[in-house]
Coordinates of C-alpha atoms and ligand atoms in Angstrom, one line a residue:
M19 CA 9.7 23.9 -9.6
T20 CA 7.5 20.9 -10.3
L21 CA 8.2 17.6 -9.0
P22 CA 8.8 15.1 -12.7
Y23 CA 6.9 12.4 -13.2
V24 CA 6.8 10.2 -15.5
A25 CA 5.5 6.8 -15.8
P26 CA 7.5 4.1 -16.2
V27 CA 5.5 2.0 -18.3
D28 CA 8.3 0.3 -20.0
D29 CA 9.7 -1.4 -16.5
V30 CA 6.4 -2.2 -15.9
A31 CA 6.0 -4.1 -18.3
L32 CA 8.9 -5.9 -18.1
A33 CA 8.0 -6.7 -14.7
L34 CA 4.2 -8.0 -15.3
D35 CA 6.0 -10.3 -17.9
V36 CA 8.8 -11.3 -15.2
V37 CA 5.4 -12.6 -12.8
G38 CA 4.1 -14.2 -15.9
A39 CA 1.0 -11.2 -16.0
P40 CA -1.7 -12.4 -19.2
D41 CA -1.6 -10.1 -21.8
V42 CA 0.8 -8.4 -21.4
P43 CA 0.7 -6.0 -24.3
T44 CA -3.2 -5.3 -23.2
L45 CA -2.2 -4.1 -20.2
T46 CA 1.2 -2.5 -21.0
E47 CA -1.5 -0.1 -23.8
L48 CA -3.9 0.6 -20.6
L49 CA -0.9 1.8 -18.5
H50 CA 0.2 3.9 -21.2
E51 CA -2.9 6.1 -21.2
F52 CA -3.5 5.6 -17.3
G53 CA 0.0 7.0 -17.2
R54 CA -0.5 9.9 -19.4
F55 CA -3.5 10.5 -17.0
C56 CA -1.4 10.5 -13.5
A57 CA 1.1 12.5 -15.3
E58 CA -0.9 14.8 -16.7
V59 CA -4.0 15.6 -14.3
L60 CA -3.1 14.1 -11.0
A61 CA 0.8 14.5 -10.5
P62 CA 0.8 18.7 -11.1
L63 CA -2.2 19.2 -8.1
N64 CA 0.6 17.0 -5.7
Q65 CA 2.5 20.0 -4.8
P66 CA -0.7 22.7 -4.3
G67 CA -2.3 20.2 -2.6
D68 CA 0.1 19.7 0.0
A69 CA 0.2 23.4 0.6
A70 CA -3.5 24.0 0.8
G71 CA -4.7 20.8 2.8
V72 CA -8.2 20.4 3.1
G73 CA -11.0 22.9 4.8
F74 CA -13.1 22.0 7.4
D75 CA -16.2 23.9 8.7
P76 CA -17.2 23.2 12.4
A77 CA -20.6 24.5 11.9
T78 CA -21.8 22.3 9.3
G79 CA -18.7 19.6 9.9
A80 CA -18.4 19.8 5.5
V81 CA -14.9 19.2 4.6
T82 CA -13.6 20.6 0.9
T83 CA -10.5 19.4 -0.8
A84 CA -7.7 21.3 -1.9
P85 CA -8.2 23.7 -5.4
G86 CA -8.9 22.1 -8.3
W87 CA -9.4 18.3 -6.4
R88 CA -13.0 18.0 -7.6
E89 CA -12.2 18.7 -10.9
A90 CA -9.4 15.8 -11.3
Y91 CA -11.3 13.6 -9.3
R92 CA -14.6 13.8 -11.9
K93 CA -11.8 13.5 -14.8
M94 CA -10.9 10.0 -13.3
V95 CA -14.4 9.5 -12.8
D96 CA -15.6 10.6 -16.7
A97 CA -12.7 8.6 -18.0
G98 CA -13.6 5.1 -16.3
W99 CA -10.7 4.9 -14.6
M100 CA -12.3 3.9 -11.2
G101 CA -13.9 0.8 -11.7
V102 CA -11.3 -0.5 -13.6
S103 CA -10.1 -3.9 -11.4
A104 CA -13.8 -4.2 -10.4
P105 CA -16.1 -7.1 -11.4
A106 CA -17.9 -7.0 -14.7
E107 CA -21.5 -7.7 -13.3
F108 CA -21.4 -5.1 -11.5
G109 CA -20.2 -2.3 -14.3
G110 CA -16.2 -2.7 -13.8
G111 CA -13.5 -3.5 -16.2
G112 CA -12.8 -7.4 -14.5
Q113 CA -8.7 -6.5 -15.4
P114 CA -6.8 -8.7 -13.0
A115 CA -5.1 -7.4 -9.6
V116 CA -1.9 -7.4 -11.2
L117 CA -2.8 -4.2 -13.1
H118 CA -4.5 -2.9 -10.3
V119 CA -1.4 -2.2 -8.6
A120 CA 0.6 -1.4 -11.4
M121 CA -2.1 1.7 -11.7
H122 CA -2.0 2.2 -8.0
E123 CA 1.7 2.4 -7.9
M124 CA 1.0 5.2 -11.1
L125 CA -1.6 6.7 -9.0
N126 CA 0.3 7.1 -5.5
A127 CA 4.1 8.1 -7.7
A128 CA 1.3 10.9 -9.2
N129 CA -0.5 12.0 -6.2
M130 CA -0.5 9.7 -2.7
P131 CA -3.0 12.1 -1.2
F132 CA -5.5 12.0 -3.6
A133 CA -4.9 8.4 -4.8
L134 CA -6.4 7.4 -0.7
G135 CA -9.8 7.7 -2.0
P136 CA -10.1 5.8 -5.2
M137 CA -8.2 3.0 -2.4
L138 CA -10.9 3.4 0.1
T139 CA -13.7 3.2 -2.2
Q140 CA -12.3 0.3 -4.1
G141 CA -12.1 -1.2 -0.8
A142 CA -15.6 -1.0 -0.2
V143 CA -16.7 -2.0 -3.5
H144 CA -14.3 -5.5 -2.9
M145 CA -16.3 -6.0 1.3
L146 CA -19.8 -5.3 -0.7
V147 CA -19.4 -8.2 -3.6
R148 CA -18.0 -10.4 -1.3
H149 CA -20.1 -10.4 2.1
G150 CA -23.0 -7.8 1.0
S151 CA -26.9 -8.9 0.1
P152 CA -28.1 -9.0 -3.0
E153 CA -30.3 -5.7 -2.3
Q154 CA -27.1 -4.2 -0.5
Q155 CA -24.8 -5.0 -4.1
A156 CA -27.7 -3.7 -6.3
R157 CA -27.9 -0.3 -4.0
Y158 CA -24.5 0.3 -3.4
V159 CA -21.9 -1.1 -5.7
P160 CA -21.9 0.1 -9.4
R161 CA -22.0 3.4 -8.1
L162 CA -19.5 2.7 -6.0
V163 CA -17.7 0.9 -9.1
T164 CA -17.8 4.1 -11.5
G165 CA -17.1 6.7 -8.5
E166 CA -19.9 8.6 -8.7
W167 CA -20.2 7.8 -4.5
A168 CA -17.2 7.2 -2.5
G169 CA -16.4 5.0 0.4
T170 CA -14.6 5.0 3.4
M171 CA -13.4 1.8 5.9
N172 CA -14.1 2.3 9.4
L173 CA -12.1 0.2 12.5
T174 CA -10.4 3.0 15.0
E175 CA -11.7 4.6 17.8
P176 CA -9.7 6.4 20.9
G177 CA -9.5 2.9 22.3
A178 CA -9.2 0.6 19.8
G179 CA -6.3 1.2 17.0
S180 CA -3.9 -2.1 16.4
D181 CA -6.2 -4.0 18.7
V182 CA -9.6 -3.9 16.8
G183 CA -11.1 -6.4 19.2
A184 CA -11.0 -2.9 21.8
L185 CA -13.9 -1.4 20.0
V186 CA -16.7 0.2 21.6
T187 CA -19.0 1.3 18.8
R188 CA -22.9 0.2 19.4
A189 CA -24.9 -0.8 17.1
V190 CA -28.8 -2.1 18.3
P191 CA -31.8 -3.4 16.0
A192 CA -34.3 -0.8 15.2
G193 CA -36.9 -3.9 14.7
D194 CA -37.3 -3.1 11.2
G195 CA -34.3 -5.0 10.2
T196 CA -31.8 -2.4 10.1
W197 CA -29.9 -0.8 13.0
R198 CA -28.8 2.1 14.5
I199 CA -24.7 3.0 15.3
S200 CA -24.1 5.4 18.1
G201 CA -20.5 6.3 18.8
Q202 CA -17.0 7.8 17.5
K203 CA -14.1 6.9 14.9
I204 CA -10.9 8.5 14.5
F205 CA -8.3 8.9 11.9
I206 CA -10.6 7.6 9.1
T207 CA -9.5 9.2 5.6
Y208 CA -11.6 10.6 3.4
G209 CA -14.4 10.6 6.3
E210 CA -16.1 13.5 4.6
H211 CA -15.3 15.5 1.6
D212 CA -16.9 17.3 -1.1
L213 CA -16.1 14.6 -4.4
T214 CA -18.8 12.6 -4.5
D215 CA -22.7 13.8 -3.1
E216 CA -22.4 9.9 -1.0
I217 CA -20.3 8.4 1.1
V218 CA -20.8 4.7 2.2
H219 CA -19.1 4.3 5.3
I220 CA -18.2 0.4 6.8
V221 CA -18.1 0.7 9.9
L222 CA -17.2 -2.2 12.7
A223 CA -19.8 -2.0 15.6
R224 CA -20.3 -4.2 18.4
T225 CA -24.0 -5.7 18.8
P226 CA -26.3 -6.2 22.3
G227 CA -24.7 -9.2 23.9
A228 CA -21.7 -9.9 21.4
P229 CA -18.8 -11.3 23.0
P230 CA -15.9 -9.4 24.0
G231 CA -12.6 -8.9 21.0
T232 CA -12.7 -9.6 17.6
R233 CA -15.5 -12.4 17.8
G234 CA -17.9 -10.0 19.1
I235 CA -17.7 -7.4 15.7
S236 CA -20.0 -7.1 13.5
C237 CA -19.7 -5.2 10.3
F238 CA -21.7 -2.4 8.7
I239 CA -22.8 0.2 6.1
V240 CA -23.8 3.3 6.8
P241 CA -24.4 6.3 4.5
K242 CA -23.4 9.5 4.5
R243 CA -27.1 10.3 2.2
L244 CA -29.8 7.7 2.7
V245 CA -30.4 6.4 -0.3
A246 CA -34.2 6.1 -1.4
P247 CA -35.7 2.8 -3.1
D248 CA -35.6 4.6 -6.2
G249 CA -32.1 4.6 -5.8
S250 CA -31.9 8.8 -5.0
L251 CA -30.7 10.4 -2.3
G252 CA -32.6 11.4 0.7
E253 CA -31.7 13.2 4.0
R254 CA -28.2 13.2 6.0
N255 CA -27.7 10.9 8.0
R256 CA -27.1 11.0 12.0
V257 CA -23.1 10.5 11.0
R258 CA -20.9 13.9 11.2
C259 CA -17.6 14.4 10.8
I260 CA -16.5 16.9 14.0
G261 CA -12.9 17.3 13.6
V262 CA -9.8 16.6 10.6
E263 CA -6.2 16.1 11.7
H264 CA -3.1 18.5 11.0
K265 CA -0.9 15.9 10.0
M266 CA 2.9 15.7 9.5
G267 CA 1.8 14.3 5.3
I268 CA -0.4 13.6 3.1
H269 CA -2.2 17.0 4.1
A270 CA -4.7 16.9 1.3
S271 CA -6.1 13.4 2.9
P272 CA -8.8 14.2 4.6
T273 CA -8.4 12.3 8.3
C274 CA -12.1 13.0 10.1
T275 CA -13.5 12.4 13.4
L276 CA -16.8 10.8 12.7
E277 CA -19.5 10.9 15.1
Y278 CA -22.2 8.7 15.0
D279 CA -25.4 9.3 16.7
G280 CA -28.1 6.7 16.5
A281 CA -26.9 6.5 12.6
F282 CA -29.0 4.3 10.1
A283 CA -26.9 1.3 9.2
E284 CA -27.2 -2.1 7.2
L285 CA -26.1 -5.1 8.8
I286 CA -23.4 -6.8 6.0
G287 CA -23.7 -10.8 6.1
D288 CA -24.0 -12.4 9.8
E289 CA -23.9 -10.5 13.1
H290 CA -20.8 -11.3 15.1
A291 CA -18.8 -12.3 11.4
G292 CA -17.1 -8.2 11.0
M293 CA -13.7 -9.1 11.7
H294 CA -13.8 -12.8 9.1
Y295 CA -15.4 -10.8 6.6
M296 CA -12.7 -7.7 7.5
F297 CA -9.8 -10.5 7.0
T298 CA -10.7 -11.7 3.7
M299 CA -10.7 -7.8 2.5
M300 CA -6.6 -7.4 4.5
N301 CA -4.6 -9.0 1.3
N302 CA -6.4 -6.3 -0.9
A303 CA -6.1 -3.3 1.2
R304 CA -2.7 -4.1 2.4
L305 CA -1.3 -5.1 -0.9
A306 CA -2.6 -1.3 -1.8
V307 CA -0.6 0.3 0.7
G308 CA 2.6 -1.2 -0.1
A309 CA 1.9 0.0 -3.8
E310 CA 1.8 3.2 -2.1
G311 CA 5.5 3.0 -0.9
L312 CA 6.2 1.3 -4.3
G313 CA 4.5 4.6 -6.0
I314 CA 6.4 6.9 -4.3
A315 CA 9.8 5.5 -4.4
T316 CA 9.3 5.5 -7.9
R317 CA 8.5 9.6 -8.0
A318 CA 11.4 9.6 -5.3
Y319 CA 14.1 8.0 -8.0
Q320 CA 12.7 9.8 -10.6
A321 CA 13.0 13.3 -9.1
A322 CA 16.8 12.6 -7.5
V323 CA 18.4 11.2 -11.1
A324 CA 16.6 14.4 -12.4
F325 CA 18.5 16.4 -10.4
A326 CA 21.9 14.9 -10.0
R327 CA 22.0 15.0 -13.8
E328 CA 21.5 19.2 -13.4
R329 CA 23.0 20.0 -10.1
V330 CA 27.0 21.0 -10.5
Q331 CA 29.2 20.6 -7.4
G332 CA 32.4 19.6 -6.6
R333 CA 35.2 18.2 -9.3
V334 CA 33.8 14.7 -10.3
V335 CA 36.7 12.3 -10.0
G336 CA 38.3 11.1 -13.6
D337 CA 35.9 13.8 -15.3
E338 CA 36.0 17.3 -17.0
P339 CA 35.6 20.3 -14.3
G340 CA 31.5 21.6 -14.6
T341 CA 30.3 18.0 -14.9
P342 CA 26.9 17.8 -12.6
V343 CA 26.7 15.8 -9.1
I344 CA 25.7 12.6 -11.2
G345 CA 29.1 11.5 -11.9
H346 CA 29.9 11.4 -8.1
P347 CA 30.3 7.5 -7.0
D348 CA 28.2 8.5 -4.0
V349 CA 25.6 10.2 -6.0
R350 CA 25.5 6.7 -8.5
R351 CA 25.3 4.4 -5.1
M352 CA 22.5 6.5 -3.9
L353 CA 20.1 6.5 -7.1
L354 CA 21.5 2.4 -7.6
H355 CA 20.3 1.7 -4.3
M356 CA 17.2 3.5 -5.1
R357 CA 16.8 2.4 -8.6
S358 CA 17.1 -1.5 -7.3
H359 CA 14.6 -1.3 -4.2
V360 CA 12.0 0.4 -6.6
D361 CA 12.7 -2.2 -9.2
A362 CA 12.6 -4.8 -6.4
M363 CA 9.5 -3.6 -5.0
R364 CA 7.5 -4.3 -8.3
L365 CA 8.2 -7.6 -8.6
L366 CA 7.2 -8.5 -5.1
A367 CA 3.9 -6.4 -5.4
F368 CA 3.1 -8.0 -8.6
T369 CA 4.1 -11.5 -7.5
N370 CA 1.3 -11.2 -4.4
A371 CA -1.1 -10.2 -6.9
R372 CA -0.5 -12.5 -9.4
A373 CA -0.9 -15.3 -6.3
I374 CA -4.3 -13.0 -5.7
D375 CA -5.1 -13.4 -9.5
D376 CA -4.2 -17.4 -9.9
G377 CA -6.6 -17.9 -6.4
D378 CA -3.3 -19.0 -4.7
D379 CA -3.9 -17.9 -0.8
G380 CA -1.5 -19.6 0.9
L381 CA 1.1 -18.1 -1.3
A382 CA -0.9 -14.6 -1.1
D383 CA -1.3 -14.6 2.6
L384 CA 2.2 -15.4 3.1
L385 CA 3.3 -13.0 0.8
T386 CA 0.8 -10.1 1.6
P387 CA 2.5 -8.9 5.4
V388 CA 6.0 -9.1 3.6
T389 CA 4.8 -6.6 0.6
K390 CA 2.9 -4.0 2.7
A391 CA 5.8 -4.0 5.4
W392 CA 8.8 -4.5 3.4
C393 CA 7.7 -2.0 0.3
T394 CA 6.9 1.1 2.8
D395 CA 9.5 0.5 5.1
V396 CA 11.9 0.9 1.9
G397 CA 9.9 3.4 0.3
A398 CA 10.5 5.4 3.2
E399 CA 14.0 4.8 2.6
V400 CA 14.4 5.6 -1.2
A401 CA 12.6 9.2 -0.5
R402 CA 14.9 9.8 2.0
L403 CA 17.8 9.1 0.0
A404 CA 15.7 11.4 -2.9
T405 CA 16.0 14.5 -0.3
Q406 CA 19.6 13.0 0.6
V407 CA 20.5 13.4 -3.6
H408 CA 19.3 16.9 -3.6
G409 CA 21.6 18.0 -1.1
G410 CA 20.3 21.4 1.4
M411 CA 17.6 21.8 -1.9
G412 CA 16.2 18.6 -0.6
Y413 CA 15.0 20.7 2.6
I414 CA 13.4 23.3 1.3
R415 CA 9.7 22.6 0.5
E416 CA 9.7 23.7 -3.1
T417 CA 11.5 20.8 -4.8
G418 CA 9.0 18.7 -3.5
V419 CA 10.7 16.1 -2.0
E420 CA 10.8 16.6 1.7
Q421 CA 6.7 16.5 1.2
L422 CA 7.5 12.7 -0.6
E423 CA 9.5 12.1 2.7
R424 CA 6.4 12.8 4.8
D425 CA 3.9 11.4 2.8
V426 CA 5.1 8.2 2.7
R427 CA 6.0 7.5 6.6
I428 CA 1.8 6.8 7.0
T429 CA 2.7 4.1 5.0
S430 CA 4.3 2.0 7.6
I431 CA 1.8 2.8 10.5
Y432 CA -1.4 2.5 9.0
E433 CA -3.5 -0.5 7.6
G434 CA -2.2 -2.5 10.4
T435 CA 1.9 -1.4 12.1
N436 CA 4.9 -3.0 10.2
G437 CA 5.8 -4.4 13.8
I438 CA 2.1 -6.0 13.2
Q439 CA 2.8 -7.5 9.7
A440 CA 6.2 -9.3 11.1
I441 CA 4.0 -10.2 13.8
D442 CA 1.5 -11.9 11.5
L443 CA 4.4 -13.3 9.0
V444 CA 6.0 -14.7 11.9
T445 CA 3.5 -16.1 14.1
R446 CA 0.5 -16.7 11.6
K447 CA 1.7 -17.2 8.2
L448 CA 5.2 -19.2 8.5
A449 CA 2.8 -22.2 10.1
A450 CA -0.1 -22.0 7.9
L451 CA -0.9 -24.9 5.9
D452 CA 1.9 -26.9 7.5
G453 CA 4.7 -24.4 5.9
E454 CA 3.9 -25.6 2.9
P455 CA 3.9 -21.9 1.0
V456 CA 7.5 -20.6 2.6
A457 CA 8.9 -23.8 1.3
R458 CA 7.7 -23.3 -1.7
V459 CA 9.7 -19.7 -2.0
L460 CA 12.1 -20.6 -1.0
G461 CA 12.7 -23.8 -3.5
L462 CA 11.5 -21.1 -6.3
V463 CA 14.6 -19.3 -4.9
D464 CA 16.9 -22.5 -5.2
A465 CA 15.7 -23.2 -8.8
T466 CA 16.5 -19.7 -9.8
V467 CA 20.0 -19.9 -8.4
D468 CA 20.2 -23.1 -10.7
L469 CA 18.8 -20.6 -14.3
L470 CA 22.3 -18.1 -13.8
D471 CA 25.3 -18.7 -15.9
G472 CA 27.5 -16.7 -18.2
E473 CA 27.0 -12.6 -17.2
L474 CA 24.8 -13.6 -14.9
A475 CA 26.9 -16.4 -12.8
S476 CA 28.0 -13.9 -10.5
L477 CA 24.5 -13.4 -8.5
R478 CA 24.6 -17.2 -7.9
E479 CA 26.5 -17.0 -4.6
P480 CA 24.9 -14.5 -3.0
L481 CA 21.1 -15.3 -3.8
H482 CA 21.7 -19.2 -2.5
A483 CA 23.5 -17.6 0.7
G484 CA 20.2 -15.4 1.3
A485 CA 18.2 -18.4 0.7
V486 CA 20.0 -20.2 3.3
A487 CA 19.8 -17.5 5.8
L488 CA 15.7 -17.3 5.2
R489 CA 15.5 -21.1 5.2
E490 CA 17.7 -20.7 8.4
A491 CA 15.9 -18.1 10.1
T492 CA 12.3 -19.8 9.1
A493 CA 13.8 -23.1 11.0
F494 CA 14.8 -21.3 13.9
L495 CA 11.5 -19.1 14.2
A496 CA 9.5 -22.5 13.3
G497 CA 11.2 -24.2 16.6
V498 CA 10.7 -21.6 19.0
P499 CA 8.4 -23.0 21.7
A500 CA 5.2 -21.3 22.8
A501 CA 6.5 -21.2 26.1
R502 CA 9.2 -18.8 24.4
A503 CA 6.7 -17.4 22.3
R504 CA 8.4 -13.7 23.0
D505 CA 11.2 -14.8 21.4
A506 CA 9.8 -15.4 18.1
L507 CA 8.2 -11.9 18.9
A508 CA 11.2 -10.2 19.3
G509 CA 13.4 -11.4 15.9
A510 CA 9.7 -10.5 13.8
T511 CA 11.0 -7.3 12.0
P512 CA 14.2 -8.1 10.8
Y513 CA 13.0 -11.2 10.0
L514 CA 10.8 -9.7 7.4
R515 CA 13.1 -7.6 6.5
L516 CA 14.9 -10.6 5.4
F517 CA 11.7 -12.2 3.8
G518 CA 11.4 -9.0 1.6
T519 CA 15.3 -8.8 0.7
V520 CA 15.8 -12.2 -0.2
A521 CA 12.3 -12.6 -2.1
G522 CA 13.6 -8.7 -3.9
G523 CA 17.0 -10.3 -4.7
W524 CA 15.2 -13.7 -6.1
L525 CA 12.8 -11.4 -8.4
L526 CA 15.7 -8.9 -9.3
A527 CA 17.5 -12.3 -10.7
R528 CA 14.5 -13.4 -12.7
Q529 CA 14.1 -9.9 -14.4
A530 CA 17.9 -10.1 -15.4
L531 CA 17.0 -13.6 -16.7
A532 CA 13.9 -12.5 -18.4
A533 CA 15.1 -9.0 -20.2
R534 CA 18.1 -11.4 -21.0
A535 CA 15.4 -13.7 -22.8
R536 CA 14.0 -10.7 -24.1
T537 CA 17.0 -9.4 -26.1
G538 CA 18.7 -12.5 -26.6
A539 CA 21.7 -11.3 -25.3
G540 CA 22.6 -9.4 -21.7
D541 CA 20.4 -6.7 -20.7
A542 CA 22.9 -4.0 -19.2
R543 CA 20.2 -2.5 -16.8
A544 CA 18.7 -5.4 -15.2
T545 CA 21.9 -7.5 -14.7
V546 CA 23.8 -4.1 -13.1
T547 CA 20.6 -3.9 -11.1
A548 CA 20.4 -7.7 -10.2
R549 CA 24.5 -7.4 -9.4
Y550 CA 24.3 -4.8 -7.3
F551 CA 21.4 -5.6 -4.7
L552 CA 22.4 -9.7 -5.0
G553 CA 26.3 -8.5 -4.6
Q554 CA 25.4 -5.1 -1.6
V555 CA 21.7 -5.3 -0.5
V556 CA 21.0 -9.1 0.2
P557 CA 24.6 -9.8 2.1
A558 CA 23.6 -6.7 4.1
A559 CA 20.4 -8.6 4.8
V560 CA 21.9 -12.2 5.7
G561 CA 23.5 -10.2 8.9
L562 CA 20.3 -10.0 10.4
L563 CA 20.5 -13.4 11.4
P564 CA 21.8 -12.7 14.9
A565 CA 18.9 -10.5 15.2
I566 CA 16.4 -12.7 14.2
R567 CA 18.2 -15.4 16.9
A568 CA 18.9 -12.8 19.6
G569 CA 15.7 -13.7 21.5
A570 CA 13.7 -10.7 23.8
A571 CA 16.5 -11.7 27.0
D572 CA 18.1 -8.3 26.5
L573 CA 14.6 -6.3 25.5
D574 CA 13.5 -7.9 28.9
A575 CA 16.7 -7.1 30.7
S576 CA 16.5 -3.4 29.9
E577 CA 14.9 -0.6 31.6
F578 CA 13.5 2.0 29.8
Ligands
FAD625 C1 -3.6 9.5 8.6 C2 -3.8 8.1 9.0 C3 -5.2 7.7 8.0 C4 -5.9 6.5 8.7 N1 -6.8 6.3 7.8 C5 -7.6 4.9 8.4 C6 -8.7 4.5 8.1 O1 -9.3 5.3 6.9 N2 -9.5 4.0 9.1 C7 -9.4 3.3 9.8 O2 -9.9 2.5 10.0 N3 -8.0 3.7 10.5 C8 -7.5 4.2 10.2 N4 -6.0 5.3 10.3 C9 -5.6 4.3 11.3 C10 -4.2 3.6 11.6 O3 -4.7 2.2 10.9 C11 -3.9 3.3 13.6 O4 -3.4 4.4 13.6 C12 -3.0 1.9 12.9 O5 -3.2 0.5 13.1 C13 -2.5 1.8 14.4 O6 -2.6 1.8 15.5 P1 -2.5 3.5 16.6 O7 -2.6 4.1 15.9 O8 -4.0 2.8 17.8 O9 -1.6 2.5 17.4 P2 -1.3 1.9 18.5 O10 -1.7 0.4 18.4 O11 -1.7 2.0 20.2 O12 0.3 1.1 18.4 C14 1.0 2.3 19.5 C15 3.0 0.8 18.8 O13 2.6 0.1 19.4 C16 3.0 -1.2 19.1 N5 1.9 -2.4 19.0 C17 0.4 -2.3 19.4 N6 -0.2 -3.6 19.6 C18 0.9 -4.4 19.3 C19 1.7 -6.0 19.5 N7 0.3 -6.5 19.6 N8 2.2 -6.6 18.9 C20 3.6 -5.8 19.0 N9 3.5 -4.1 18.8 C21 2.4 -3.9 19.2 C22 2.5 -0.7 17.5 O14 3.3 -1.2 16.2 C23 3.1 0.9 17.7 O15 4.5 0.9 17.6 C24 -5.4 6.0 9.7 C25 -4.3 6.9 10.4 C26 -3.6 8.0 10.3 C27 -2.8 8.3 11.0

């Protein structure tokens, strides 16, 4: 049994329209083609990859990807899909971030463990384009853009996870302008593999005499093979994979422990500025992880609908005997819950990408933790519902939905846990630019309320109530004095949930308005989706207000 996947290009095109993406017809055409590639080439490898996992040879440190992976990767590179949104001056297609996110939705829906490789390579491109020297850019970027070479991100160490500032990997000058790195990095996604001859590791390390914490971190390029001046690949560098993790999900994505033993390294930019460089990449990387939650959710939704249309069980009240379970109100409730959240996630991620494309840093900075955490938490909930719709078969390997539930779970944890995202939102992003971005979002929600009339009039009251609650919660958190900082931290996660849900409701209302404008009449799908979400999901999120205001007293009084 293979899990179905058809790229939902019409839905994606409507969402692009709603967020005002440029030249939607051209983007849609590209997505049609890319969606077909994902469905035909990558989706069929997802379940076999989960079963096969990756191979590791302790004697050589070599990692082999699952059967079919290398051929699929080659096809992706040959078709030119890797560099679509990379800058044109480095051989990329120069397409906007919003297309990048739309492509990531499809890539992750088809095969998330595969998608992680290109995602990290694109992260390395981003880092080098923004902060590398012209020589480094010439040496590495064009071949990363095409996908001929792959990239990685090396932050985590045994004693440094959420607290990156605790890292102890050392870099010492070699005397010729280059550096030598020693230390151990853990959990490095695609840290070693057989898809490319070269892997360009972006590594955070500490130089001699560096100040403690994040202020003393520098950022380096460490190639797996040394690159000769003519661009050819030379001897192996002194970096080696010493183990791969056995994980709950994403079995086909190698998660590596890398040992650096005096490895050749090039400093990126200035010494001690490594954390600053990482921060400039974070919006893109976190948005890409949000797109992982979205992608898995779209696949899970499609699988649930396909199964519910076929499976016959129980008399559907009000219908003939022998009709499938999709007729049961409780099954329909799950499907509409899934679909409305998929649409809301997509609209939020695209809005975030549009802010990046517009150079609207204030809005992009505000939305990024929300997109990352809300889309991944909700993505996991949607995957869980897909298993539920399948009944007992959902728990059985061959249907493929339990894999989605396992695979999506990591997205709430890596690239900054969702707890850390909520804290970032509450302690940094709300106060940024004197609160202008969050006030602007609330103003946009109010403006949408005013536009809802006719068959959309019933959306007014719940959207207004959501905006009132979000405004109240925001004012409350802004008013918590520094001496009671633990109270704000205690409310951070429910606040992010409220923010994401109200933003989702706002964007679904806009989608219903856009669909109406397109057809000139009410659009049943968009209207019903918005009505469900605003009528049933937003009120539950408004109910989080007491949790946001509760403070840390009971948490601190608890014995664990
Ligand atoms: C499959 C996989 C792939 C990965 N890929 C990469 C990669 O490619 N490159 C890379 O560098 N890393 C990677 N990571 C590492 C990942 O980013 C970290 O695991 C993650 O950042 C969490 O760090 P940690 O595991 O040390 O958890 P911890 O930091 O120990 O967190 C434990 C708990 O404490 C909470 N917590 C910690 N600090 C705070 C705080 N200040 N306030 C409130 N709560 C807090 C966390 O939210 C969490 O609930 C990967 C991990 C996995 C499992």
